[in-house]
mmCIF file of C-alpha atoms in Angstrom:
data_model
loop_
_atom_site.group_PDB
_atom_site.id
_atom_site.type_symbol
_atom_site.label_atom_id
_atom_site.label_comp_id
_atom_site.label_asym_id
_atom_site.label_seq_id
_atom_site.Cartn_x
_atom_site.Cartn_y
_atom_site.Cartn_z
ATOM 1 C CA MET A 1 0.000 0.000 0.000
ATOM 2 C CA LYS A 2 1.352 3.362 -0.959
ATOM 3 C CA LYS A 3 2.227 5.483 2.057
ATOM 4 C CA LYS A 4 0.469 8.831 2.135
ATOM 5 C CA SER A 5 2.465 11.969 2.770
ATOM 6 C CA THR A 6 1.593 13.694 6.030
ATOM 7 C CA SER A 7 2.821 17.054 4.721
ATOM 8 C CA LYS A 8 0.515 19.522 3.047
ATOM 9 C CA GLY A 9 1.306 22.619 1.092
ATOM 10 C CA LEU A 10 4.839 24.012 0.715
ATOM 11 C CA MET A 11 7.741 21.642 1.392
ATOM 12 C CA MET A 12 10.987 23.321 2.521
ATOM 13 C CA VAL A 13 14.501 21.974 2.621
ATOM 14 C CA GLY A 14 17.035 24.169 4.411
ATOM 15 C CA SER A 15 16.045 27.611 5.604
ATOM 16 C CA LEU A 16 14.613 30.860 4.301
ATOM 17 C CA ARG A 17 15.848 34.143 5.748
ATOM 18 C CA THR A 18 13.960 37.349 5.017
ATOM 19 C CA SER A 19 13.054 40.576 6.823
ATOM 20 C CA GLY A 20 15.000 39.536 9.897
ATOM 21 C CA ILE A 21 13.155 36.205 10.167
ATOM 22 C CA THR A 22 14.577 32.708 9.559
ATOM 23 C CA THR A 23 12.109 29.950 8.659
ATOM 24 C CA TYR A 24 13.138 26.290 8.427
ATOM 25 C CA LEU A 25 11.746 22.759 8.629
ATOM 26 C CA LYS A 26 12.736 20.652 11.647
ATOM 27 C CA GLN A 27 11.379 17.157 12.261
ATOM 28 C CA GLY A 28 8.407 17.890 10.033
ATOM 29 C CA LYS A 29 7.557 21.144 11.825
ATOM 30 C CA LEU A 30 7.891 24.641 10.429
ATOM 31 C CA ILE A 31 10.037 26.735 12.779
ATOM 32 C CA THR A 32 10.252 30.527 12.673
ATOM 33 C CA ARG A 33 12.751 32.584 14.657
ATOM 34 C CA SER A 34 14.546 35.902 14.526
ATOM 35 C CA ALA A 35 17.490 35.968 12.106
ATOM 36 C CA ASN A 36 19.194 38.729 14.059
ATOM 37 C CA SER A 37 21.383 38.025 17.045
ATOM 38 C CA ASN A 38 21.994 40.603 19.749
ATOM 39 C CA GLN A 39 24.939 38.619 21.036
ATOM 40 C CA LYS A 40 28.188 40.557 20.740
ATOM 41 C CA ARG A 41 30.695 39.039 18.325
ATOM 42 C CA SER A 42 33.475 37.197 20.121
ATOM 43 C CA ASN A 43 36.750 39.060 19.723
ATOM 44 C CA THR A 44 39.509 37.301 21.610
ATOM 45 C CA MET A 45 43.119 38.162 20.874
ATOM 46 C CA PRO A 46 43.716 35.036 18.714
ATOM 47 C CA GLN A 47 40.544 35.827 16.763
ATOM 48 C CA PHE A 48 41.655 39.435 16.283
ATOM 49 C CA VAL A 49 45.056 38.284 15.017
ATOM 50 C CA GLN A 50 43.410 35.902 12.535
ATOM 51 C CA ARG A 51 41.076 38.668 11.346
ATOM 52 C CA GLN A 52 44.064 40.931 10.775
ATOM 53 C CA LYS A 53 45.727 38.185 8.741
ATOM 54 C CA MET A 54 42.569 37.732 6.673
ATOM 55 C CA ARG A 55 42.169 41.499 6.292
ATOM 56 C CA HIS A 56 45.647 41.833 4.792
ATOM 57 C CA SER A 57 45.228 38.853 2.453
ATOM 58 C CA VAL A 58 41.976 40.334 1.129
ATOM 59 C CA ALA A 59 43.627 43.753 0.710
ATOM 60 C CA LEU A 60 46.446 42.178 -1.314
ATOM 61 C CA TRP A 61 44.030 40.212 -3.490
ATOM 62 C CA THR A 62 41.952 43.331 -4.135
ATOM 63 C CA MET A 63 45.049 44.954 -5.638
ATOM 64 C CA LEU A 64 46.216 41.826 -7.490
ATOM 65 C CA LYS A 65 42.989 40.444 -8.948
ATOM 66 C CA ASN A 66 42.859 42.894 -11.857
ATOM 67 C CA CYS A 67 46.369 41.892 -12.885
ATOM 68 C CA LYS A 68 46.580 38.805 -15.131
ATOM 69 C CA THR A 69 47.279 35.948 -12.730
ATOM 70 C CA MET A 70 47.547 32.148 -12.769
ATOM 71 C CA PHE A 71 46.409 30.274 -9.671
ATOM 72 C CA THR A 72 45.437 26.819 -10.911
ATOM 73 C CA GLN A 73 45.539 24.516 -7.885
ATOM 74 C CA ARG A 74 42.147 25.250 -6.288
ATOM 75 C CA PRO A 75 38.599 25.724 -7.610
ATOM 76 C CA THR A 76 39.032 29.520 -7.764
ATOM 77 C CA ALA A 77 42.031 31.827 -8.047
ATOM 78 C CA TYR A 78 40.793 33.659 -4.946
ATOM 79 C CA ASN A 79 40.724 30.510 -2.816
ATOM 80 C CA ASN A 80 44.133 29.489 -4.124
ATOM 81 C CA PHE A 81 45.661 32.871 -3.316
ATOM 82 C CA MET A 82 44.061 33.147 0.128
ATOM 83 C CA SER A 83 45.278 29.692 1.140
ATOM 84 C CA LEU A 84 48.863 30.584 0.191
ATOM 85 C CA ALA A 85 48.709 34.106 1.660
ATOM 86 C CA ASN A 86 47.719 32.637 5.023
ATOM 87 C CA ARG A 87 51.418 31.752 5.467
ATOM 88 C CA LEU A 88 52.516 35.409 5.378
ATOM 89 C CA PRO A 89 53.505 37.342 8.526
ATOM 90 C CA VAL A 90 50.595 39.130 10.220
ATOM 91 C CA VAL A 91 50.590 42.917 9.873
ATOM 92 C CA TYR A 92 48.563 45.001 12.327
ATOM 93 C CA VAL A 93 47.023 48.281 11.244
ATOM 94 C CA ASP A 94 44.778 50.908 12.789
ATOM 95 C CA LYS A 95 41.103 50.631 11.836
ATOM 96 C CA LEU A 96 41.444 53.804 9.751
ATOM 97 C CA TYR A 97 43.908 51.920 7.513
ATOM 98 C CA ASP A 98 41.710 48.875 7.075
ATOM 99 C CA HIS A 99 42.491 48.635 3.329
ATOM 100 C CA ALA A 100 46.272 48.926 3.733
ATOM 101 C CA SER A 101 48.535 46.348 2.074
ATOM 102 C CA PHE A 102 52.261 45.825 2.430
ATOM 103 C CA LEU A 103 54.998 44.510 0.190
ATOM 104 C CA MET A 104 56.848 41.606 1.778
ATOM 105 C CA PRO A 105 58.797 38.523 0.684
ATOM 106 C CA GLY A 106 56.652 35.509 -0.055
ATOM 107 C CA ILE A 107 53.493 37.132 -1.443
ATOM 108 C CA PRO A 108 52.097 34.446 -3.797
ATOM 109 C CA MET A 109 52.034 35.442 -7.457
ATOM 110 C CA SER A 110 51.140 32.120 -9.072
ATOM 111 C CA ASP A 111 50.480 28.472 -8.277
ATOM 112 C CA GLY A 112 50.841 25.584 -10.693
ATOM 113 C CA THR A 113 52.624 22.373 -11.609
ATOM 114 C CA LEU A 114 55.592 23.580 -13.679
ATOM 115 C CA PRO A 115 58.996 23.510 -11.939
ATOM 116 C CA THR A 116 59.460 26.471 -9.590
ATOM 117 C CA ILE A 117 62.177 29.030 -10.335
ATOM 118 C CA GLN A 118 64.358 29.828 -7.334
ATOM 119 C CA GLN A 119 65.164 33.544 -7.525
ATOM 120 C CA GLN A 120 66.842 36.259 -5.518
ATOM 121 C CA ILE A 121 67.892 39.881 -5.851
ATOM 122 C CA GLY A 122 71.627 40.410 -6.226
ATOM 123 C CA GLU A 123 74.239 41.969 -8.490
ATOM 124 C CA VAL A 124 75.994 41.035 -11.696
ATOM 125 C CA ASN A 125 79.167 42.993 -12.455
ATOM 126 C CA GLY A 126 78.089 45.688 -9.997
ATOM 127 C CA VAL A 127 74.584 46.098 -11.485
ATOM 128 C CA ALA A 128 71.409 45.034 -9.670
ATOM 129 C CA ALA A 129 69.825 41.871 -11.023
ATOM 130 C CA LEU A 130 67.125 39.261 -10.528
ATOM 131 C CA ILE A 131 69.123 36.060 -10.354
ATOM 132 C CA THR A 132 67.450 32.695 -11.051
ATOM 133 C CA ASP A 133 68.447 29.041 -10.903
ATOM 134 C CA LEU A 134 66.918 28.434 -14.351
ATOM 135 C CA LYS A 135 69.569 26.941 -16.613
ATOM 136 C CA ALA A 136 69.758 27.644 -20.307
ATOM 137 C CA ASP A 137 69.332 23.952 -21.155
ATOM 138 C CA GLU A 138 66.210 23.668 -18.932
ATOM 139 C CA ARG A 139 64.048 25.905 -21.091
ATOM 140 C CA LEU A 140 60.849 24.034 -21.982
ATOM 141 C CA PHE A 141 59.155 23.915 -25.385
ATOM 142 C CA HIS A 142 56.706 26.835 -25.849
ATOM 143 C CA GLU A 143 57.671 28.181 -22.420
ATOM 144 C CA LYS A 144 57.048 31.860 -21.677
ATOM 145 C CA LEU A 145 58.247 34.003 -18.787
ATOM 146 C CA TRP A 146 55.918 36.434 -17.032
ATOM 147 C CA LEU A 147 57.500 39.035 -14.767
ATOM 148 C CA TYR A 148 55.286 40.370 -11.975
ATOM 149 C CA THR A 149 56.318 43.660 -10.389
ATOM 150 C CA ALA A 150 54.978 44.860 -7.032
ATOM 151 C CA ILE A 151 55.342 48.490 -5.925
ATOM 152 C CA GLN A 152 54.821 49.693 -2.354
ATOM 153 C CA GLU A 153 52.959 53.003 -2.294
ATOM 154 C CA THR A 154 53.121 55.019 0.925
ATOM 155 C CA GLY A 155 51.057 58.141 0.248
ATOM 156 C CA GLY A 156 47.920 58.114 2.410
ATOM 157 C CA VAL A 157 46.937 54.488 2.995
ATOM 158 C CA PRO A 158 49.885 52.175 2.158
ATOM 159 C CA ARG A 159 49.050 49.928 -0.778
ATOM 160 C CA VAL A 160 50.846 47.453 -3.033
ATOM 161 C CA ARG A 161 50.220 47.786 -6.747
ATOM 162 C CA PHE A 162 50.949 44.922 -9.134
ATOM 163 C CA SER A 163 51.713 44.696 -12.824
ATOM 164 C CA MET A 164 52.783 41.928 -15.200
ATOM 165 C CA ARG A 165 54.622 41.798 -18.496
ATOM 166 C CA GLU A 166 56.024 39.026 -20.630
ATOM 167 C CA VAL A 167 59.807 38.850 -20.645
ATOM 168 C CA LEU A 168 61.380 37.876 -23.953
ATOM 169 C CA TRP A 169 64.113 35.284 -23.756
ATOM 170 C CA ASN A 170 66.582 37.638 -25.460
ATOM 171 C CA GLU A 171 66.128 40.045 -22.540
ATOM 172 C CA MET A 172 67.686 37.461 -20.243
ATOM 173 C CA THR A 173 71.414 37.153 -19.705
ATOM 174 C CA VAL A 174 73.127 33.836 -19.039
ATOM 175 C CA VAL A 175 75.588 34.109 -16.154
ATOM 176 C CA ASP A 176 77.336 30.971 -14.899
ATOM 177 C CA GLU A 177 74.859 28.920 -16.974
ATOM 178 C CA HIS A 178 71.822 30.509 -15.274
ATOM 179 C CA TYR A 179 69.329 33.062 -16.592
ATOM 180 C CA VAL A 180 69.352 36.492 -14.931
ATOM 181 C CA LEU A 181 67.567 39.783 -15.526
ATOM 182 C CA ILE A 182 69.905 42.738 -15.130
ATOM 183 C CA GLY A 183 68.722 46.315 -14.518
ATOM 184 C CA GLU A 184 68.912 49.193 -12.065
ATOM 185 C CA GLU A 185 65.216 48.756 -11.245
ATOM 186 C CA PHE A 186 66.146 45.700 -9.178
ATOM 187 C CA ALA A 187 67.942 48.012 -6.746
ATOM 188 C CA ASP A 188 64.642 49.718 -5.797
ATOM 189 C CA GLU A 189 63.847 48.883 -2.163
ATOM 190 C CA MET A 190 60.155 49.672 -2.612
ATOM 191 C CA LYS A 191 59.638 47.094 -5.373
ATOM 192 C CA GLY A 192 59.433 43.325 -5.579
ATOM 193 C CA TRP A 193 59.400 40.746 -8.378
ATOM 194 C CA ALA A 194 58.397 37.224 -9.310
ATOM 195 C CA LEU A 195 59.343 35.494 -12.555
ATOM 196 C CA VAL A 196 56.775 32.850 -13.545
ATOM 197 C CA ARG A 197 57.122 30.030 -16.066
ATOM 198 C CA VAL A 198 54.038 29.659 -18.288
ATOM 199 C CA ILE A 199 53.068 27.051 -20.874
ATOM 200 C CA ASP A 200 49.481 27.444 -22.100
ATOM 201 C CA ASP A 201 47.316 27.040 -18.956
ATOM 202 C CA ARG A 202 50.143 25.709 -16.775
ATOM 203 C CA CYS A 203 52.525 27.727 -14.647
ATOM 204 C CA SER A 204 55.112 27.499 -11.896
ATOM 205 C CA ALA A 205 54.415 28.364 -8.262
ATOM 206 C CA GLN A 206 56.198 31.641 -7.492
ATOM 207 C CA THR A 207 56.328 34.240 -4.741
ATOM 208 C CA ILE A 208 57.640 37.795 -4.477
ATOM 209 C CA VAL A 209 61.273 38.562 -3.697
ATOM 210 C CA THR A 210 61.948 42.066 -2.386
ATOM 211 C CA ARG A 211 64.246 44.244 -0.311
ATOM 212 C CA CYS A 212 61.269 46.179 1.090
ATOM 213 C CA THR A 213 61.119 46.221 4.904
ATOM 214 C CA LEU A 214 58.308 48.742 5.514
ATOM 215 C CA TYR A 215 55.940 45.970 6.610
ATOM 216 C CA GLN A 216 58.170 44.983 9.524
ATOM 217 C CA GLN A 217 57.140 47.961 11.676
ATOM 218 C CA TYR A 218 53.550 46.665 11.490
ATOM 219 C CA THR A 219 54.411 43.198 12.828
ATOM 220 C CA THR A 220 55.533 44.237 16.330
ATOM 221 C CA GLY A 221 53.777 43.874 19.674
ATOM 222 C CA GLU A 222 53.376 47.648 19.783
ATOM 223 C CA ALA A 223 51.615 47.626 16.400
ATOM 224 C CA LEU A 224 49.335 44.823 17.647
ATOM 225 C CA GLN A 225 48.350 46.820 20.734
ATOM 226 C CA LYS A 226 47.641 49.985 18.748
ATOM 227 C CA ALA A 227 45.560 48.132 16.154
ATOM 228 C CA ALA A 228 43.578 46.186 18.757
ATOM 229 C CA LYS A 229 42.683 49.375 20.655
ATOM 230 C CA SER A 230 41.480 51.089 17.475
ATOM 231 C CA TYR A 231 39.057 48.227 16.735
ATOM 232 C CA GLY A 232 37.545 48.242 20.210
ATOM 233 C CA GLU A 233 37.382 45.946 23.208
ATOM 234 C CA ILE A 234 39.343 42.698 23.058
ATOM 235 C CA THR A 235 38.267 39.777 25.248
ATOM 236 C CA ASN A 236 41.133 38.712 27.551
ATOM 237 C CA PRO A 237 43.675 41.072 25.942
ATOM 238 C CA VAL A 238 46.917 39.231 26.764
ATOM 239 C CA PHE A 239 49.222 41.889 25.388
ATOM 240 C CA LEU A 240 47.272 45.035 26.319
#
């Protein structure tokens, strides 16, 4: 015998939130409750630190997302970037500088399966250079090189701006069997770079190298205290 449904009218799966009211089905009963909570958001020191980390990662992505990027190891480029950026040092800023971003070593510029290029800033014959471990005989078929440049701006709210250009192979110089990019721009202490290998939709995983140290003054205990006070009361403020 076919079992008759005991439900009549609208069937709901999940919940519906509208006009401050949440409606959902629980054990066959329609439940309605307020969607607004008057409970104050928990803001312990560890939670504040994590929010500052997230804040900075989002600020970096906001500046980077309009630059042509390749993050291919997660469902979205945003998720891929945020996962990698979570490894960066935490910078603490006053609430008024909520959108600030800082140039630092290790900012992710790409993520993929091609071999990573180890790179550092140095000198070749007394001229600043971006030195890589990429050997001339390791160049892959159809391989391109994309050079990302990051610039730390300090006027008003500090921000990092990003740009990308393709580097032609004849722009590279072979020194001790390794490719290098030579130029006075690599002496700029407010810039950073990442050279990325690209073949079609594949790329290498690369991060920024830079001499910039501005961010360091925002990683101290003093910076943490100042930032925490500007955002309001912290539960159990260990360092305040």
